[in-house]
Amino acid sequence: MAPQPGLQFGSVRVLDTALEEVRQRGFSLMEGFLAPDELKAAQDALWLHFPTPEDYFNDPGRYAQYAGSQFAGVEEFPYLSWDLNRLAVHPDLVDAAERYLGSPELHLYKVELWAKYSGAINYDQPLHRDYGSHSLVVPRLDHRYQQMTTFIYLSDVTLDDGPTRIVPYEDGAHVPFTPLYIERGAMADVEVPMVGPAGSLLMYRSDILHRGSNFKAEERARFSVLVDFQARGTTWGGKMAWPKQSPERWATFIPRCTVRQRDLFGFPRPGHDYWNEQTVADVALRYPGIDMAPYRPAEHSPSDS
Ligand SMILES: O=C(O)CCC(=O)C(=O)O
């Protein structure tokens, strides 16, 4: 379908070599994934959800909620600004996930926005693999049915900023899947810190040992958007049920999406049996501004999808 206004990005395609690195080593970090204007707009929108580092460090006691758990700074999708929401459906990210997972049939199964402030809590984690909270079963050793997990950096991540520490696949492949958590420090000599400037994209697999680490300096903050994909039909994988999230936020997000972007969340496709005169009319009321033309049974043509 024709591009809609406001959906265009400065395109920085993820290289095949980066995807091959994910296949071989289990992870890849690409600098400059976000164009400068995309990054700036997303950074500005962070303050709709979180205190600026300046505000936080002026009075940490005012923001005691971030001391409650390592995950207290996690906000689930969708967000208050299109400039954040659009990162989850970024065409180059979707393109990378399609190429990595080998299918256009994608399920975007998790989006989180995560703020961390040094000193709020100790962000150190034991080594673990994400399948523990992204799947009901375990990864296959032949690497079928993979999940591609990502971090888009919205702030610089230096060695002082609690970078994710990843054990390359070749160093961790011998470690059994169970137990899930490995003693801290056990593989410190092979961990690779995922340092990179704001705008970087970190991709890694859910069978890769890694851990969050703590800040090494005061008055530092780390902000990132986490976006995870699997092939549609991986019924044992996932992390979120999209309808549970704020109806008001969906109401502003869904009309701005393309048909393809909606499809990533499992929205019924044009031509699906769900669509009839009633559902087209009522969905239009639920999502003011949405173009329902592609979903109208009589008007659907295969090119809409
Ligand atoms: O925040 C990070 O660097 C990694 C976090 C993580 O691995 C987790 O919470 O499962």
mmCIF file of N, CA and C in Angstrom, residues 31-111:
data_model
loop_
_atom_site.group_PDB
_atom_site.id
_atom_site.type_symbol
_atom_site.label_atom_id
_atom_site.label_comp_id
_atom_site.label_asym_id
_atom_site.label_seq_id
_atom_site.Cartn_x
_atom_site.Cartn_y
_atom_site.Cartn_z
ATOM 1 N N GLU A 31 25.904 0.090 15.025
ATOM 2 C CA GLU A 31 25.818 1.521 15.359
ATOM 3 C C GLU A 31 25.062 2.251 14.258
ATOM 4 N N GLY A 32 24.418 3.364 14.632
ATOM 5 C CA GLY A 32 23.783 4.221 13.624
ATOM 6 C C GLY A 32 22.538 3.621 13.014
ATOM 7 N N PHE A 33 21.887 2.712 13.732
ATOM 8 C CA PHE A 33 20.650 2.135 13.174
ATOM 9 C C PHE A 33 19.587 3.215 13.020
ATOM 10 N N LEU A 34 19.401 4.037 14.061
ATOM 11 C CA LEU A 34 18.419 5.124 13.964
ATOM 12 C C LEU A 34 19.059 6.326 13.287
ATOM 13 N N ALA A 35 18.309 6.943 12.403
ATOM 14 C CA ALA A 35 18.761 8.207 11.817
ATOM 15 C C ALA A 35 18.724 9.270 12.919
ATOM 16 N N PRO A 36 19.574 10.305 12.812
ATOM 17 C CA PRO A 36 19.647 11.306 13.887
ATOM 18 C C PRO A 36 18.287 11.912 14.247
ATOM 19 N N ASP A 37 17.436 12.177 13.245
ATOM 20 C CA ASP A 37 16.141 12.801 13.579
ATOM 21 C C ASP A 37 15.203 11.811 14.273
ATOM 22 N N GLU A 38 15.279 10.551 13.916
ATOM 23 C CA GLU A 38 14.468 9.536 14.610
ATOM 24 C C GLU A 38 14.897 9.431 16.067
ATOM 25 N N LEU A 39 16.210 9.425 16.262
ATOM 26 C CA LEU A 39 16.756 9.290 17.615
ATOM 27 C C LEU A 39 16.371 10.487 18.477
ATOM 28 N N LYS A 40 16.550 11.672 17.933
ATOM 29 C CA LYS A 40 16.268 12.895 18.700
ATOM 30 C C LYS A 40 14.785 12.944 19.092
ATOM 31 N N ALA A 41 13.911 12.615 18.142
ATOM 32 C CA ALA A 41 12.471 12.660 18.432
ATOM 33 C C ALA A 41 12.116 11.638 19.519
ATOM 34 N N ALA A 42 12.707 10.457 19.444
ATOM 35 C CA ALA A 42 12.413 9.426 20.448
ATOM 36 C C ALA A 42 12.967 9.842 21.810
ATOM 37 N N GLN A 43 14.157 10.418 21.818
ATOM 38 C CA GLN A 43 14.746 10.864 23.097
ATOM 39 C C GLN A 43 13.868 11.936 23.738
ATOM 40 N N ASP A 44 13.401 12.876 22.949
ATOM 41 C CA ASP A 44 12.540 13.932 23.499
ATOM 42 C C ASP A 44 11.267 13.331 24.105
ATOM 43 N N ALA A 45 10.759 12.285 23.471
ATOM 44 C CA ALA A 45 9.505 11.680 23.949
ATOM 45 C C ALA A 45 9.692 10.863 25.227
ATOM 46 N N LEU A 46 10.930 10.518 25.536
ATOM 47 C CA LEU A 46 11.167 9.737 26.770
ATOM 48 C C LEU A 46 10.623 10.450 27.998
ATOM 49 N N TRP A 47 10.685 11.787 27.967
ATOM 50 C CA TRP A 47 10.325 12.544 29.189
ATOM 51 C C TRP A 47 8.828 12.617 29.405
ATOM 52 N N LEU A 48 8.059 12.052 28.471
ATOM 53 C CA LEU A 48 6.623 11.865 28.726
ATOM 54 C C LEU A 48 6.416 10.705 29.698
ATOM 55 N N HIS A 49 7.448 9.852 29.816
ATOM 56 C CA HIS A 49 7.316 8.640 30.630
ATOM 57 C C HIS A 49 8.238 8.622 31.844
ATOM 58 N N PHE A 50 9.398 9.256 31.713
ATOM 59 C CA PHE A 50 10.433 9.118 32.742
ATOM 60 C C PHE A 50 11.002 10.485 33.103
ATOM 61 N N PRO A 51 11.550 10.606 34.340
ATOM 62 C CA PRO A 51 12.256 11.850 34.649
ATOM 63 C C PRO A 51 13.539 11.956 33.811
ATOM 64 N N THR A 52 13.885 13.163 33.433
ATOM 65 C CA THR A 52 15.177 13.350 32.768
ATOM 66 C C THR A 52 16.267 12.964 33.772
ATOM 67 N N PRO A 53 17.447 12.587 33.308
ATOM 68 C CA PRO A 53 18.534 12.305 34.261
ATOM 69 C C PRO A 53 18.769 13.491 35.196
ATOM 70 N N GLU A 54 18.697 14.698 34.664
ATOM 71 C CA GLU A 54 18.916 15.885 35.506
ATOM 72 C C GLU A 54 17.889 15.934 36.641
ATOM 73 N N ASP A 55 16.623 15.760 36.295
ATOM 74 C CA ASP A 55 15.572 15.787 37.329
ATOM 75 C C ASP A 55 15.772 14.646 38.328
ATOM 76 N N TYR A 56 16.057 13.468 37.802
ATOM 77 C CA TYR A 56 16.210 12.320 38.701
ATOM 78 C C TYR A 56 17.354 12.565 39.681
ATOM 79 N N PHE A 57 18.510 12.951 39.176
ATOM 80 C CA PHE A 57 19.685 13.042 40.062
ATOM 81 C C PHE A 57 19.650 14.285 40.952
ATOM 82 N N ASN A 58 18.803 15.233 40.619
ATOM 83 C CA ASN A 58 18.603 16.367 41.535
ATOM 84 C C ASN A 58 17.913 15.926 42.804
ATOM 85 N N ASP A 59 17.070 14.893 42.677
ATOM 86 C CA ASP A 59 16.297 14.467 43.851
ATOM 87 C C ASP A 59 15.842 13.008 43.696
ATOM 88 N N PRO A 60 16.786 12.053 43.809
ATOM 89 C CA PRO A 60 16.409 10.643 43.602
ATOM 90 C C PRO A 60 15.278 10.203 44.521
ATOM 91 N N GLY A 61 15.188 10.780 45.700
ATOM 92 C CA GLY A 61 14.160 10.377 46.662
ATOM 93 C C GLY A 61 12.744 10.621 46.135
ATOM 94 N N ARG A 62 12.629 11.569 45.229
ATOM 95 C CA ARG A 62 11.332 11.877 44.649
ATOM 96 C C ARG A 62 10.867 10.771 43.697
ATOM 97 N N TYR A 63 11.821 9.962 43.268
ATOM 98 C CA TYR A 63 11.510 8.913 42.281
ATOM 99 C C TYR A 63 11.803 7.535 42.869
ATOM 100 N N ALA A 64 11.329 7.354 44.105
ATOM 101 C CA ALA A 64 11.657 6.126 44.850
ATOM 102 C C ALA A 64 11.144 4.876 44.148
ATOM 103 N N GLN A 65 10.189 5.038 43.234
ATOM 104 C CA GLN A 65 9.651 3.837 42.559
ATOM 105 C C GLN A 65 10.735 3.067 41.807
ATOM 106 N N TYR A 66 11.787 3.777 41.336
ATOM 107 C CA TYR A 66 12.824 3.079 40.567
ATOM 108 C C TYR A 66 13.730 2.232 41.444
ATOM 109 N N ALA A 67 13.593 2.385 42.769
ATOM 110 C CA ALA A 67 14.391 1.573 43.699
ATOM 111 C C ALA A 67 13.694 0.250 44.004
ATOM 112 N N GLY A 68 12.463 0.108 43.540
ATOM 113 C CA GLY A 68 11.667 -1.068 43.918
ATOM 114 C C GLY A 68 12.135 -2.361 43.291
ATOM 115 N N SER A 69 12.613 -2.299 42.063
ATOM 116 C CA SER A 69 13.095 -3.502 41.369
ATOM 117 C C SER A 69 13.889 -3.058 40.152
ATOM 118 N N GLN A 70 14.686 -3.988 39.608
ATOM 119 C CA GLN A 70 15.449 -3.676 38.387
ATOM 120 C C GLN A 70 14.517 -3.331 37.237
ATOM 121 N N PHE A 71 13.286 -3.827 37.320
ATOM 122 C CA PHE A 71 12.347 -3.684 36.216
ATOM 123 C C PHE A 71 11.332 -2.560 36.438
ATOM 124 N N ALA A 72 11.543 -1.776 37.515
ATOM 125 C CA ALA A 72 10.585 -0.707 37.813
ATOM 126 C C ALA A 72 10.567 0.346 36.710
ATOM 127 N N GLY A 73 11.656 0.443 35.957
ATOM 128 C CA GLY A 73 11.712 1.422 34.864
ATOM 129 C C GLY A 73 11.257 0.860 33.535
ATOM 130 N N VAL A 74 10.566 -0.277 33.560
ATOM 131 C CA VAL A 74 10.070 -0.858 32.309
ATOM 132 C C VAL A 74 8.637 -0.401 32.066
ATOM 133 N N GLU A 75 8.365 0.173 30.908
ATOM 134 C CA GLU A 75 6.992 0.505 30.497
ATOM 135 C C GLU A 75 6.641 -0.297 29.262
ATOM 136 N N GLU A 76 5.454 -0.859 29.277
ATOM 137 C CA GLU A 76 5.029 -1.695 28.169
ATOM 138 C C GLU A 76 4.392 -0.859 27.063
ATOM 139 N N PHE A 77 4.497 -1.361 25.863
ATOM 140 C CA PHE A 77 3.948 -0.751 24.655
ATOM 141 C C PHE A 77 2.413 -0.726 24.721
ATOM 142 N N PRO A 78 1.717 0.232 24.092
ATOM 143 C CA PRO A 78 2.222 1.384 23.346
ATOM 144 C C PRO A 78 2.519 2.579 24.266
ATOM 145 N N TYR A 79 3.180 3.575 23.683
ATOM 146 C CA TYR A 79 3.617 4.732 24.468
ATOM 147 C C TYR A 79 2.830 5.982 24.096
ATOM 148 N N LEU A 80 3.216 7.080 24.755
ATOM 149 C CA LEU A 80 2.429 8.307 24.606
ATOM 150 C C LEU A 80 2.784 9.095 23.353
ATOM 151 N N SER A 81 3.815 8.638 22.648
ATOM 152 C CA SER A 81 4.233 9.391 21.457
ATOM 153 C C SER A 81 4.487 8.441 20.293
ATOM 154 N N TRP A 82 4.065 8.868 19.126
ATOM 155 C CA TRP A 82 4.369 8.129 17.889
ATOM 156 C C TRP A 82 5.877 8.001 17.704
ATOM 157 N N ASP A 83 6.627 9.000 18.181
ATOM 158 C CA ASP A 83 8.080 8.964 17.987
ATOM 159 C C ASP A 83 8.734 7.801 18.730
ATOM 160 N N LEU A 84 8.075 7.299 19.775
ATOM 161 C CA LEU A 84 8.546 6.067 20.428
ATOM 162 C C LEU A 84 7.878 4.850 19.791
ATOM 163 N N ASN A 85 6.577 4.946 19.588
ATOM 164 C CA ASN A 85 5.837 3.789 19.071
ATOM 165 C C ASN A 85 6.374 3.320 17.728
ATOM 166 N N ARG A 86 6.734 4.258 16.881
ATOM 167 C CA ARG A 86 7.132 3.867 15.531
ATOM 168 C C ARG A 86 8.433 3.062 15.527
ATOM 169 N N LEU A 87 9.224 3.166 16.605
ATOM 170 C CA LEU A 87 10.470 2.389 16.628
ATOM 171 C C LEU A 87 10.188 0.890 16.634
ATOM 172 N N ALA A 88 9.085 0.502 17.277
ATOM 173 C CA ALA A 88 8.751 -0.931 17.374
ATOM 174 C C ALA A 88 8.385 -1.517 16.014
ATOM 175 N N VAL A 89 7.909 -0.648 15.118
ATOM 176 C CA VAL A 89 7.489 -1.126 13.793
ATOM 177 C C VAL A 89 8.367 -0.495 12.708
ATOM 178 N N HIS A 90 9.562 -0.140 13.088
ATOM 179 C CA HIS A 90 10.518 0.490 12.170
ATOM 180 C C HIS A 90 10.724 -0.425 10.962
ATOM 181 N N PRO A 91 10.526 0.113 9.762
ATOM 182 C CA PRO A 91 10.618 -0.755 8.572
ATOM 183 C C PRO A 91 11.933 -1.527 8.474
ATOM 184 N N ASP A 92 13.037 -0.906 8.890
ATOM 185 C CA ASP A 92 14.317 -1.614 8.770
ATOM 186 C C ASP A 92 14.480 -2.689 9.839
ATOM 187 N N LEU A 93 13.797 -2.510 10.956
ATOM 188 C CA LEU A 93 13.827 -3.553 11.984
ATOM 189 C C LEU A 93 12.967 -4.739 11.539
ATOM 190 N N VAL A 94 11.804 -4.419 11.006
ATOM 191 C CA VAL A 94 10.902 -5.472 10.521
ATOM 192 C C VAL A 94 11.584 -6.228 9.371
ATOM 193 N N ASP A 95 12.228 -5.489 8.514
ATOM 194 C CA ASP A 95 12.952 -6.106 7.389
ATOM 195 C C ASP A 95 14.051 -7.047 7.917
ATOM 196 N N ALA A 96 14.774 -6.587 8.946
ATOM 197 C CA ALA A 96 15.843 -7.431 9.516
ATOM 198 C C ALA A 96 15.247 -8.691 10.144
ATOM 199 N N ALA A 97 14.128 -8.532 10.841
ATOM 200 C CA ALA A 97 13.503 -9.696 11.487
ATOM 201 C C ALA A 97 13.001 -10.681 10.434
ATOM 202 N N GLU A 98 12.440 -10.154 9.346
ATOM 203 C CA GLU A 98 11.971 -11.044 8.267
ATOM 204 C C GLU A 98 13.141 -11.840 7.692
ATOM 205 N N ARG A 99 14.239 -11.130 7.451
ATOM 206 C CA ARG A 99 15.381 -11.819 6.845
ATOM 207 C C ARG A 99 16.019 -12.781 7.840
ATOM 208 N N TYR A 100 16.078 -12.379 9.114
ATOM 209 C CA TYR A 100 16.705 -13.264 10.099
ATOM 210 C C TYR A 100 15.861 -14.515 10.338
ATOM 211 N N LEU A 101 14.568 -14.311 10.507
ATOM 212 C CA LEU A 101 13.689 -15.450 10.822
ATOM 213 C C LEU A 101 13.258 -16.201 9.565
ATOM 214 N N GLY A 102 13.593 -15.635 8.408
ATOM 215 C CA GLY A 102 13.359 -16.344 7.146
ATOM 216 C C GLY A 102 11.910 -16.388 6.732
ATOM 217 N N SER A 103 11.130 -15.397 7.194
ATOM 218 C CA SER A 103 9.703 -15.411 6.846
ATOM 219 C C SER A 103 9.116 -14.011 7.005
ATOM 220 N N PRO A 104 8.192 -13.649 6.101
ATOM 221 C CA PRO A 104 7.449 -12.399 6.315
ATOM 222 C C PRO A 104 6.314 -12.584 7.322
ATOM 223 N N GLU A 105 6.088 -13.823 7.726
ATOM 224 C CA GLU A 105 5.001 -14.123 8.673
ATOM 225 C C GLU A 105 5.522 -13.907 10.080
ATOM 226 N N LEU A 106 5.486 -12.645 10.534
ATOM 227 C CA LEU A 106 6.102 -12.303 11.815
ATOM 228 C C LEU A 106 5.073 -12.087 12.911
ATOM 229 N N HIS A 107 5.503 -12.328 14.121
ATOM 230 C CA HIS A 107 4.736 -11.994 15.323
ATOM 231 C C HIS A 107 5.655 -11.127 16.180
ATOM 232 N N LEU A 108 5.261 -9.869 16.330
ATOM 233 C CA LEU A 108 5.988 -8.944 17.212
ATOM 234 C C LEU A 108 5.461 -9.235 18.616
ATOM 235 N N TYR A 109 6.278 -9.902 19.413
ATOM 236 C CA TYR A 109 5.705 -10.451 20.649
ATOM 237 C C TYR A 109 6.074 -9.693 21.914
ATOM 238 N N LYS A 110 6.981 -8.722 21.825
ATOM 239 C CA LYS A 110 7.281 -7.942 23.031
ATOM 240 C C LYS A 110 7.848 -6.578 22.667
ATOM 241 N N VAL A 111 7.362 -5.536 23.336
ATOM 242 C CA VAL A 111 7.991 -4.213 23.245
ATOM 243 C C VAL A 111 8.023 -3.621 24.649
#
